[in-house]
Amino acid sequence: MKKREVPASVKDERLIEKRRNEMVKGAVSLFKEKGFHRTTTREIAKSSGFSIGTLYEYIQTKEDVLYLVCDSIYDQVRQRLEQAIHTEQYTVKSLEKAIENYFKVVDELQDEVLVMYQEVKSLSKDALPYVLKKEVEMVSMFETIIQGCVLNNECSLTEKEIQLLAHHIFVQGQMWAFRRWALHRLYSLEEYTNMQIKFLLQDFSRQTTY
């Protein structure tokens, strides 16, 4: 699916990226506190550190900001997952490392993840499919690792089991953000990660083939 373009009147790509990153950071705290619909573009501009006129040089609508928030989150998750994936070495250990990296980036972006899950429904009909497709692509990265483990005789799983395990991993990582009001009182990130790896992969390891 083609990336949804957000028009800007400014032509400097580096400046566009810089301003939009500032915009995303400024908007996240507002969306978290007030919600997308109750937040105004003027408030987003103020929180981002520039005028409303400057804001509209980089976006056209408030929804553009929400789209940029969602897009930024998935781009950062993808980059971190790619660092943990080594196509020549699909092992249970590499899968555990990918899960660990994923949970860490969710922890670092927990406000953004929370806002995304609360407000993604507010995206337009043309933006929503693009954002949801990026989530599917994130899940497929875990599928790729698990499939590699199967091919390397690290385990034995059916295709449907591979797909479901990948979705389980993805959701359990996100849960650290949207259930943080309860989880952060009980566990450190390291404890949560280790316990989730144990729960997620206990049947995985039992099905190792020889």
mmCIF file of C-alpha atoms in Angstrom:
data_model
loop_
_atom_site.group_PDB
_atom_site.id
_atom_site.type_symbol
_atom_site.label_atom_id
_atom_site.label_comp_id
_atom_site.label_asym_id
_atom_site.label_seq_id
_atom_site.Cartn_x
_atom_site.Cartn_y
_atom_site.Cartn_z
ATOM 1 C CA MET A 1 0.000 0.000 0.000
ATOM 2 C CA LYS A 2 1.334 3.410 -0.983
ATOM 3 C CA LYS A 3 2.380 5.686 1.881
ATOM 4 C CA ARG A 4 -0.201 8.373 2.595
ATOM 5 C CA GLU A 5 1.318 11.737 1.795
ATOM 6 C CA VAL A 6 0.822 14.667 4.149
ATOM 7 C CA PRO A 7 1.168 17.873 2.081
ATOM 8 C CA ALA A 8 3.494 20.629 3.275
ATOM 9 C CA SER A 9 4.134 24.061 1.830
ATOM 10 C CA VAL A 10 7.770 23.895 2.996
ATOM 11 C CA LYS A 11 10.147 22.143 0.586
ATOM 12 C CA ASP A 12 13.103 21.452 2.906
ATOM 13 C CA GLU A 13 12.745 17.724 3.730
ATOM 14 C CA ARG A 14 15.016 17.881 6.768
ATOM 15 C CA LEU A 15 13.072 20.819 8.196
ATOM 16 C CA ILE A 16 9.791 19.019 7.520
ATOM 17 C CA GLU A 17 11.031 15.971 9.417
ATOM 18 C CA LYS A 18 12.298 18.108 12.313
ATOM 19 C CA ARG A 19 9.085 20.115 12.670
ATOM 20 C CA ARG A 20 6.862 17.074 12.352
ATOM 21 C CA ASN A 21 8.830 15.223 15.021
ATOM 22 C CA GLU A 22 8.317 18.220 17.308
ATOM 23 C CA MET A 23 4.645 18.202 16.371
ATOM 24 C CA VAL A 24 4.272 14.512 17.207
ATOM 25 C CA LYS A 25 5.862 14.986 20.644
ATOM 26 C CA GLY A 26 3.725 18.030 21.358
ATOM 27 C CA ALA A 27 0.510 16.331 20.270
ATOM 28 C CA VAL A 28 0.982 13.072 22.175
ATOM 29 C CA SER A 29 0.738 14.650 25.627
ATOM 30 C CA LEU A 30 -2.347 16.601 24.585
ATOM 31 C CA PHE A 31 -4.096 13.627 22.992
ATOM 32 C CA LYS A 32 -3.339 11.575 26.094
ATOM 33 C CA GLU A 33 -4.720 14.243 28.440
ATOM 34 C CA LYS A 34 -7.686 15.582 26.454
ATOM 35 C CA GLY A 35 -8.281 13.144 23.628
ATOM 36 C CA PHE A 36 -7.955 13.816 19.910
ATOM 37 C CA HIS A 37 -11.334 15.499 19.388
ATOM 38 C CA ARG A 38 -11.028 17.919 22.313
ATOM 39 C CA THR A 39 -7.512 19.029 21.344
ATOM 40 C CA THR A 40 -7.223 22.028 19.017
ATOM 41 C CA THR A 41 -4.569 22.669 16.395
ATOM 42 C CA ARG A 42 -3.684 25.880 18.221
ATOM 43 C CA GLU A 43 -2.920 23.842 21.347
ATOM 44 C CA ILE A 44 -0.807 21.426 19.298
ATOM 45 C CA ALA A 45 1.164 24.332 17.847
ATOM 46 C CA LYS A 46 1.786 25.845 21.290
ATOM 47 C CA SER A 47 2.826 22.494 22.762
ATOM 48 C CA SER A 48 5.181 21.964 19.797
ATOM 49 C CA GLY A 49 6.859 25.333 20.314
ATOM 50 C CA PHE A 50 5.710 27.264 17.264
ATOM 51 C CA SER A 51 2.806 29.352 15.966
ATOM 52 C CA ILE A 52 -0.425 28.105 14.433
ATOM 53 C CA GLY A 53 0.710 29.616 11.140
ATOM 54 C CA THR A 54 3.909 27.583 11.221
ATOM 55 C CA LEU A 55 1.926 24.444 12.074
ATOM 56 C CA TYR A 56 -0.118 24.748 8.903
ATOM 57 C CA GLU A 57 3.041 24.951 6.814
ATOM 58 C CA TYR A 58 3.626 21.267 7.644
ATOM 59 C CA ILE A 59 0.101 19.806 7.819
ATOM 60 C CA GLN A 60 -3.373 20.578 6.485
ATOM 61 C CA THR A 61 -5.639 19.110 9.170
ATOM 62 C CA LYS A 62 -5.526 18.000 12.805
ATOM 63 C CA GLU A 63 -6.016 14.426 11.610
ATOM 64 C CA ASP A 64 -2.686 14.719 9.771
ATOM 65 C CA VAL A 65 -1.010 15.036 13.183
ATOM 66 C CA LEU A 66 -2.682 11.867 14.491
ATOM 67 C CA TYR A 67 -1.637 10.039 11.344
ATOM 68 C CA LEU A 68 1.963 11.223 11.823
ATOM 69 C CA VAL A 69 1.884 9.986 15.433
ATOM 70 C CA CYS A 70 0.780 6.498 14.341
ATOM 71 C CA ASP A 71 3.225 6.403 11.440
ATOM 72 C CA SER A 72 6.134 7.477 13.654
ATOM 73 C CA ILE A 73 5.430 4.746 16.203
ATOM 74 C CA TYR A 74 5.431 1.953 13.638
ATOM 75 C CA ASP A 75 8.548 3.272 11.921
ATOM 76 C CA GLN A 76 10.452 3.239 15.215
ATOM 77 C CA VAL A 77 9.198 -0.239 16.119
ATOM 78 C CA ARG A 78 10.221 -1.554 12.699
ATOM 79 C CA GLN A 79 13.715 -0.084 12.976
ATOM 80 C CA ARG A 80 14.268 -1.675 16.387
ATOM 81 C CA LEU A 81 12.942 -5.055 15.273
ATOM 82 C CA GLU A 82 15.148 -5.048 12.194
ATOM 83 C CA GLN A 83 18.164 -4.580 14.468
ATOM 84 C CA ALA A 84 17.258 -7.819 16.256
ATOM 85 C CA ILE A 85 16.581 -9.906 13.174
ATOM 86 C CA HIS A 86 19.451 -11.797 11.578
ATOM 87 C CA THR A 87 18.192 -13.776 8.606
ATOM 88 C CA GLU A 88 21.144 -16.151 8.731
ATOM 89 C CA GLN A 89 20.515 -17.099 12.351
ATOM 90 C CA TYR A 90 16.891 -17.878 13.194
ATOM 91 C CA THR A 91 17.016 -19.388 16.665
ATOM 92 C CA VAL A 92 14.914 -19.304 19.817
ATOM 93 C CA LYS A 93 17.526 -16.929 21.242
ATOM 94 C CA SER A 94 17.112 -14.533 18.319
ATOM 95 C CA LEU A 95 13.339 -14.640 18.800
ATOM 96 C CA GLU A 96 13.768 -13.853 22.500
ATOM 97 C CA LYS A 97 16.047 -10.930 21.575
ATOM 98 C CA ALA A 98 13.481 -9.587 19.117
ATOM 99 C CA ILE A 99 10.766 -9.770 21.796
ATOM 100 C CA GLU A 100 13.050 -8.008 24.283
ATOM 101 C CA ASN A 101 13.820 -5.202 21.810
ATOM 102 C CA TYR A 102 10.163 -4.827 20.930
ATOM 103 C CA PHE A 103 9.081 -4.563 24.564
ATOM 104 C CA LYS A 104 11.811 -1.971 25.181
ATOM 105 C CA VAL A 105 10.653 0.267 22.349
ATOM 106 C CA VAL A 106 7.046 -0.021 23.538
ATOM 107 C CA ASP A 107 8.253 1.069 26.981
ATOM 108 C CA GLU A 108 10.055 4.057 25.467
ATOM 109 C CA LEU A 109 7.003 4.999 23.378
ATOM 110 C CA GLN A 110 4.318 4.035 25.865
ATOM 111 C CA ASP A 111 2.500 7.391 25.696
ATOM 112 C CA GLU A 112 2.468 7.237 21.911
ATOM 113 C CA VAL A 113 1.254 3.630 21.909
ATOM 114 C CA LEU A 114 -1.517 4.500 24.368
ATOM 115 C CA VAL A 115 -2.650 7.471 22.270
ATOM 116 C CA MET A 116 -2.572 5.411 19.098
ATOM 117 C CA TYR A 117 -4.825 2.723 20.534
ATOM 118 C CA GLN A 118 -7.222 5.272 21.996
ATOM 119 C CA GLU A 119 -7.468 7.451 18.910
ATOM 120 C CA VAL A 120 -6.735 5.345 15.818
ATOM 121 C CA LYS A 121 -10.502 5.099 15.229
ATOM 122 C CA SER A 122 -10.467 8.845 14.504
ATOM 123 C CA LEU A 123 -8.384 8.400 11.354
ATOM 124 C CA SER A 124 -10.076 8.877 7.991
ATOM 125 C CA LYS A 125 -11.059 6.033 5.676
ATOM 126 C CA ASP A 126 -7.967 6.571 3.550
ATOM 127 C CA ALA A 127 -5.502 6.826 6.470
ATOM 128 C CA LEU A 128 -6.810 3.990 8.646
ATOM 129 C CA PRO A 129 -6.079 1.096 6.212
ATOM 130 C CA TYR A 130 -2.496 2.314 5.795
ATOM 131 C CA VAL A 131 -1.899 2.424 9.556
ATOM 132 C CA LEU A 132 -3.506 -0.994 10.111
ATOM 133 C CA LYS A 133 -1.413 -2.461 7.298
ATOM 134 C CA LYS A 134 1.732 -1.231 9.054
ATOM 135 C CA GLU A 135 0.626 -3.104 12.176
ATOM 136 C CA VAL A 136 0.177 -6.283 10.134
ATOM 137 C CA GLU A 137 3.693 -5.779 8.764
ATOM 138 C CA MET A 138 5.049 -5.558 12.324
ATOM 139 C CA VAL A 139 3.363 -8.851 13.190
ATOM 140 C CA SER A 140 4.748 -10.424 10.025
ATOM 141 C CA MET A 141 8.285 -9.629 11.179
ATOM 142 C CA PHE A 142 7.750 -11.933 14.146
ATOM 143 C CA GLU A 143 6.193 -14.507 11.821
ATOM 144 C CA THR A 144 9.371 -14.420 9.747
ATOM 145 C CA ILE A 145 11.566 -15.158 12.774
ATOM 146 C CA ILE A 146 9.314 -17.979 13.975
ATOM 147 C CA GLN A 147 9.144 -19.501 10.480
ATOM 148 C CA GLY A 148 12.949 -19.367 10.355
ATOM 149 C CA CYS A 149 13.110 -21.238 13.657
ATOM 150 C CA VAL A 150 10.842 -23.928 12.208
ATOM 151 C CA LEU A 151 13.008 -24.241 9.100
ATOM 152 C CA ASN A 152 16.102 -24.505 11.311
ATOM 153 C CA ASN A 153 14.468 -27.320 13.314
ATOM 154 C CA GLU A 154 14.343 -25.149 16.422
ATOM 155 C CA CYS A 155 10.680 -26.086 16.831
ATOM 156 C CA SER A 156 7.698 -27.589 15.047
ATOM 157 C CA LEU A 157 4.661 -25.357 14.504
ATOM 158 C CA THR A 158 1.904 -25.192 11.904
ATOM 159 C CA GLU A 159 1.418 -22.060 9.827
ATOM 160 C CA LYS A 160 -1.650 -21.066 11.856
ATOM 161 C CA GLU A 161 0.248 -21.586 15.103
ATOM 162 C CA ILE A 162 3.060 -19.381 13.790
ATOM 163 C CA GLN A 163 0.600 -16.620 12.905
ATOM 164 C CA LEU A 164 -1.170 -16.770 16.265
ATOM 165 C CA LEU A 165 2.090 -16.756 18.229
ATOM 166 C CA ALA A 166 3.234 -13.683 16.292
ATOM 167 C CA HIS A 167 -0.009 -11.871 17.167
ATOM 168 C CA HIS A 168 0.330 -12.928 20.817
ATOM 169 C CA ILE A 169 3.827 -11.448 20.986
ATOM 170 C CA PHE A 170 2.712 -8.188 19.399
ATOM 171 C CA VAL A 171 -0.283 -7.736 21.705
ATOM 172 C CA GLN A 172 1.618 -8.642 24.895
ATOM 173 C CA GLY A 173 4.197 -5.975 24.077
ATOM 174 C CA GLN A 174 1.502 -3.345 23.568
ATOM 175 C CA MET A 175 -0.205 -4.409 26.792
ATOM 176 C CA TRP A 176 2.757 -2.982 28.704
ATOM 177 C CA ALA A 177 1.535 0.443 27.542
ATOM 178 C CA PHE A 178 -2.245 0.229 27.710
ATOM 179 C CA ARG A 179 -2.329 -1.757 30.994
ATOM 180 C CA ARG A 180 0.512 0.164 32.579
ATOM 181 C CA TRP A 181 -1.722 1.588 35.334
ATOM 182 C CA ALA A 182 -1.750 -1.947 36.779
ATOM 183 C CA LEU A 183 1.354 -3.660 35.399
ATOM 184 C CA HIS A 184 3.903 -1.001 36.338
ATOM 185 C CA ARG A 185 2.942 -1.383 39.990
ATOM 186 C CA LEU A 186 3.687 -5.095 39.907
ATOM 187 C CA TYR A 187 6.683 -5.589 37.589
ATOM 188 C CA SER A 188 9.782 -3.942 36.256
ATOM 189 C CA LEU A 189 10.112 -4.007 32.467
ATOM 190 C CA GLU A 190 12.741 -6.746 32.781
ATOM 191 C CA GLU A 191 10.479 -8.886 34.978
ATOM 192 C CA TYR A 192 7.527 -8.394 32.648
ATOM 193 C CA THR A 193 9.615 -9.228 29.579
ATOM 194 C CA ASN A 194 11.131 -12.377 31.080
ATOM 195 C CA MET A 195 7.759 -13.646 32.289
ATOM 196 C CA GLN A 196 6.102 -12.981 28.943
ATOM 197 C CA ILE A 197 8.898 -14.762 27.080
ATOM 198 C CA LYS A 198 8.439 -17.720 29.422
ATOM 199 C CA PHE A 199 4.660 -17.785 28.887
ATOM 200 C CA LEU A 200 4.808 -17.146 25.141
ATOM 201 C CA LEU A 201 7.545 -19.640 24.338
ATOM 202 C CA GLN A 202 7.007 -22.451 26.838
ATOM 203 C CA ASP A 203 5.018 -24.580 24.358
ATOM 204 C CA PHE A 204 7.287 -23.361 21.575
ATOM 205 C CA SER A 205 10.341 -24.958 23.205
ATOM 206 C CA ARG A 206 8.495 -28.161 24.058
ATOM 207 C CA GLN A 207 7.802 -28.736 20.388
ATOM 208 C CA THR A 208 11.455 -28.752 19.395
ATOM 209 C CA THR A 209 12.188 -31.315 16.713
ATOM 210 C CA TYR A 210 15.204 -33.590 16.571
#
